[in-house]
Protein backbone atom coordinates (compact mmCIF):
# COMPACT_ATOMS: atom_id res chain seq x y z
CA MET A 1 15.77 -19.20 -4.83
CA LEU A 2 15.46 -18.30 -1.20
CA ARG A 3 13.16 -15.25 -0.40
CA PRO A 4 12.62 -13.75 2.99
CA SER A 5 9.58 -14.08 4.78
CA LEU A 6 7.76 -10.87 5.55
CA THR A 7 6.92 -10.31 9.23
CA LEU A 8 5.16 -7.45 10.72
CA ALA A 9 5.97 -5.42 14.00
CA GLY A 10 2.69 -6.20 15.91
CA ALA A 11 2.79 -3.36 18.54
CA ALA A 12 3.66 -0.80 15.66
CA LEU A 13 0.87 -2.11 13.19
CA SER A 14 -1.59 -2.03 15.72
CA THR A 15 -0.97 1.73 16.21
CA ALA A 16 -0.26 2.55 12.53
CA ALA A 17 -3.00 0.46 10.98
CA HIS A 18 -6.08 2.07 12.40
CA VAL A 19 -9.43 4.01 11.57
CA CYS A 20 -9.15 7.29 13.06
CA CYS A 21 -12.33 8.26 14.92
CA ALA A 22 -11.17 10.15 18.08
CA ALA A 23 -10.16 13.33 16.32
CA ALA A 24 -13.13 13.22 13.55
CA PRO A 25 -15.99 11.06 14.72
CA ALA A 26 -17.58 11.60 11.26
CA ILE A 27 -15.14 9.59 9.68
CA ARG A 28 -16.28 5.84 9.10
CA ALA A 29 -14.41 2.98 7.41
CA VAL A 30 -16.13 -0.47 7.06
CA PRO A 31 -14.98 -3.36 4.93
CA VAL A 32 -16.94 -4.43 1.64
CA ASP A 33 -16.65 -7.55 -0.37
CA ALA A 34 -16.46 -8.39 -4.21
CA ALA A 35 -20.24 -9.07 -4.24
CA TRP A 36 -20.82 -5.59 -3.07
CA LEU A 37 -18.46 -4.03 -5.59
CA ALA A 38 -20.42 -6.06 -8.22
CA GLN A 39 -23.73 -4.97 -7.17
CA HIS A 40 -22.42 -1.29 -7.55
CA HIS A 41 -20.50 -1.84 -10.70
CA ILE A 42 -17.38 -1.12 -9.42
CA LEU A 43 -14.59 -2.82 -11.44
CA PHE A 44 -11.15 -3.91 -10.77
CA ALA A 45 -8.62 -6.04 -12.44
CA GLY A 46 -7.36 -9.59 -10.72
CA ARG A 47 -7.71 -10.52 -7.31
CA LEU A 48 -9.50 -8.26 -4.57
CA VAL A 49 -7.10 -7.53 -1.83
CA GLN A 50 -9.19 -5.42 0.10
CA ALA A 51 -12.03 -2.83 -0.37
CA ARG A 52 -13.46 -0.32 2.31
CA SER A 53 -16.41 2.09 2.36
CA ILE A 54 -15.31 5.31 3.83
CA ALA A 55 -17.61 8.31 4.93
CA ASP A 56 -16.21 11.66 5.82
CA LYS A 57 -17.22 15.35 5.44
CA ASP A 58 -17.20 15.19 1.64
CA GLY A 59 -19.50 12.19 1.46
CA GLU A 60 -19.09 8.35 0.39
CA HIS A 61 -16.21 6.80 -1.03
CA ILE A 62 -15.09 3.34 -2.06
CA LEU A 63 -11.33 2.03 -1.65
CA VAL A 64 -10.33 -0.78 -3.74
CA LEU A 65 -6.95 -2.68 -3.55
CA SER A 66 -6.29 -5.38 -6.34
CA ARG A 67 -3.59 -7.54 -7.72
CA LYS A 68 -3.07 -9.05 -11.04
CA ALA A 69 -0.31 -11.59 -11.78
CA GLY A 70 0.53 -13.46 -14.79
CA PRO A 71 3.43 -13.97 -17.11
CA SER A 72 5.62 -11.48 -18.56
CA PRO A 73 4.36 -9.71 -21.71
CA SER A 74 7.58 -10.16 -23.32
CA GLN A 75 7.27 -14.23 -22.57
CA PRO A 76 3.56 -14.60 -22.53
CA ARG A 77 3.68 -18.51 -22.79
CA SER A 78 6.16 -18.86 -19.80
CA GLY A 79 3.56 -20.26 -17.43
CA ARG A 80 5.60 -18.29 -14.95
CA ILE A 81 4.36 -15.49 -12.50
CA GLU A 82 6.52 -12.80 -13.71
CA HIS A 83 4.46 -9.65 -14.19
CA ILE A 84 2.61 -8.12 -11.11
CA GLU A 85 0.27 -5.12 -11.15
CA LEU A 86 -1.03 -3.29 -8.02
CA ALA A 87 -3.80 -0.68 -8.05
CA ALA A 88 -5.46 1.23 -5.14
CA THR A 89 -8.58 3.10 -6.50
CA ARG A 90 -10.74 5.57 -4.67
CA HIS A 91 -13.96 6.34 -6.13
CA GLY A 92 -16.53 8.80 -4.90
CA ARG A 93 -20.49 8.83 -4.86
CA ALA A 94 -21.62 10.57 -7.81
CA GLY A 95 -25.56 10.46 -8.06
CA ALA A 96 -26.68 7.01 -8.19
CA GLY A 97 -23.26 5.84 -9.12
CA TRP A 98 -19.37 6.09 -8.39
CA LYS A 99 -16.73 8.21 -9.97
CA GLN A 100 -13.14 7.33 -9.98
CA GLU A 101 -11.36 10.09 -7.65
CA TRP A 102 -7.64 8.81 -7.92
CA THR A 103 -5.53 5.74 -8.54
CA VAL A 104 -2.13 4.50 -7.23
CA ARG A 105 -0.55 1.96 -9.39
CA ASP A 106 2.57 0.21 -9.41
CA ALA A 107 4.12 -3.00 -11.35
CA VAL A 108 6.95 -5.42 -11.43
CA ASP A 109 8.04 -7.23 -14.68
CA CYS A 110 10.78 -9.84 -14.21
CA PRO A 111 11.27 -12.45 -16.90
CA ASP A 112 13.18 -15.19 -15.76
CA LEU A 113 13.63 -13.92 -12.25
CA ASP A 114 11.71 -14.16 -9.02
CA SER A 115 9.06 -11.66 -8.55
CA GLU A 116 6.70 -10.41 -6.10
CA ALA A 117 4.60 -7.38 -5.26
CA ASP A 118 1.54 -7.01 -2.80
CA PHE A 119 -0.01 -4.54 -0.49
CA TYR A 120 0.52 -4.70 3.18
CA ALA A 121 -3.27 -5.06 3.56
CA ARG A 122 -3.11 -4.98 7.64
CA ALA A 123 -1.44 -1.99 7.61
CA VAL A 124 -3.65 -0.13 5.20
CA ALA A 125 -5.14 3.06 7.40
CA VAL A 126 -7.75 5.40 7.00
CA THR A 127 -7.17 8.45 9.19
CA ASP A 128 -7.70 12.13 9.95
CA LEU A 129 -4.27 13.27 11.20
CA ASN A 130 -5.16 16.98 10.55
CA GLY A 131 -8.69 16.94 11.96
CA ASP A 132 -10.37 18.42 9.36
CA GLY A 133 -12.79 15.76 8.76
CA ARG A 134 -11.55 14.52 5.38
CA ALA A 135 -10.27 11.06 5.08
CA GLU A 136 -6.67 10.16 4.59
CA VAL A 137 -5.64 6.82 3.07
CA THR A 138 -2.35 5.32 3.62
CA ILE A 139 -1.23 2.43 0.96
CA PRO A 140 1.88 0.40 2.11
CA TYR A 141 3.23 -2.11 -0.46
CA HIS A 142 6.26 -3.97 -1.69
CA LEU A 143 7.78 -5.11 -5.03
CA PHE A 144 10.85 -7.53 -5.83
CA CYS A 145 12.62 -8.50 -8.73
CA GLY A 146 15.58 -10.46 -8.45
CA GLY A 147 17.33 -13.90 -8.00
CA GLY A 148 18.36 -14.46 -4.34
CA ILE A 149 18.07 -12.83 -0.92
CA GLU A 150 17.89 -9.03 -1.57
CA PRO A 151 15.87 -6.25 -0.03
CA SER A 152 12.34 -5.68 -1.71
CA THR A 153 11.51 -2.02 -2.73
CA VAL A 154 8.89 -0.51 0.04
CA LYS A 155 6.57 2.29 -0.70
CA ILE A 156 4.10 3.85 1.55
CA ILE A 157 1.95 6.37 0.02
CA LEU A 158 -0.62 8.62 1.63
CA ARG A 159 -3.45 10.30 -0.12
CA GLU A 160 -5.70 13.04 0.91
CA GLY A 161 -7.65 14.31 -2.17
CA ALA A 162 -4.94 15.82 -4.69
CA THR A 163 -2.50 15.51 -1.74
CA LYS A 164 0.13 12.84 -2.22
CA LEU A 165 2.88 12.24 0.36
CA ALA A 166 5.25 9.04 0.40
CA ILE A 167 8.33 7.29 1.93
CA ARG A 168 10.11 5.24 -0.53
CA GLY A 169 13.16 2.75 0.06
CA GLU A 170 13.76 -0.64 0.86
CA SER A 171 13.12 -3.55 3.48
CA LEU A 172 15.52 -4.04 6.04
CA VAL A 173 16.78 -7.87 5.77
CA ARG A 174 17.77 -9.70 8.83
CA LEU A 175 19.77 -13.02 8.38
CA PRO A 176 20.67 -15.17 11.45
CA GLY A 177 24.16 -14.55 12.63
CA GLN A 178 24.85 -11.55 9.81
CA GLU A 179 24.31 -7.60 10.11
CA PRO A 180 21.30 -6.56 8.55
CA PHE A 181 21.25 -4.86 5.11
CA GLY A 182 19.15 -2.67 3.11
CA GLY A 183 16.52 -0.66 4.87
CA GLU A 184 17.39 2.76 3.12
CA ARG A 185 14.26 5.20 2.55
CA ARG A 186 13.67 8.71 1.44
CA TYR A 187 10.97 11.11 2.12
CA ASP A 188 9.24 13.33 -0.27
CA GLN A 189 10.25 16.88 0.40
CA ALA A 190 7.01 18.02 1.63
CA LEU A 191 7.02 15.58 4.69
CA LEU A 192 10.21 17.31 6.02
CA GLN A 193 8.46 20.43 6.30
CA PRO A 194 7.50 21.22 10.00
CA ARG A 195 3.87 21.68 9.36
CA MET A 196 3.89 18.09 8.02
CA ALA A 197 5.20 16.71 11.49
CA ALA A 198 1.80 14.45 12.09
CA TYR A 199 2.02 12.86 8.55
CA LYS A 200 5.48 11.84 8.98
CA ARG A 201 5.28 10.22 12.31
CA HIS A 202 2.35 8.50 10.94
CA LEU A 203 4.14 7.35 8.12
CA ASP A 204 7.40 6.53 10.13
CA GLY A 205 4.89 4.07 12.45
CA VAL A 206 3.67 2.26 9.30
CA TRP A 207 7.26 2.00 7.86
CA GLN A 208 8.43 0.44 10.91
CA ALA A 209 5.57 -1.82 11.35
CA VAL A 210 5.96 -3.42 7.43
CA ALA A 211 9.62 -2.82 6.45
CA VAL A 212 11.55 -5.83 8.31
CA GLU A 213 12.19 -9.02 6.50
CA ARG A 214 13.41 -11.98 8.07
CA ALA A 215 14.96 -14.75 6.42
CA HIS A 216 15.52 -18.20 7.63
CA ARG A 217 18.18 -20.49 6.33
């Protein structure tokens, strides 16, 4: 089956996928690898997509993005990749160890169909949009389960502590010589409040960077 290839809008991505240091110099985000996570006894399932060490006014945190793929539980011996789980987990320093603070999980299960799910790793962002010294984490990803050229489900989640804001919808598919299709999106009601304008602008920028698919015949 022909599936669209994902492309990123470079200019928009360089704006959206950034570490915000101008407004809050105390915030720091640096990559860490699987060996570092193992050394600090931070576990994840499947393949490590990305991990970052984040420091803000609340202390040290570790963000871990992972992807686990395998057969559908309904057809465990199929030998096909039909079930994919995504997890984004933030841990906080707790004494000499780490304690899970929150997790964003999603998955597809597509027996006998094409399946895909992954993070837009280059567009993961650590920011301080409200200037309070606490890091916000933006996690964009896509899910697909189907049998042809169809839009993917796209979700962009922003977490700041217990606060969770999101845009959810589908990718915009562009085929040569045809009108684009898909592209619908829905905002959490909280994002439509005037006091959330900075968050909405940020998430809109990430959406524009990741949610366009181009298919080639």
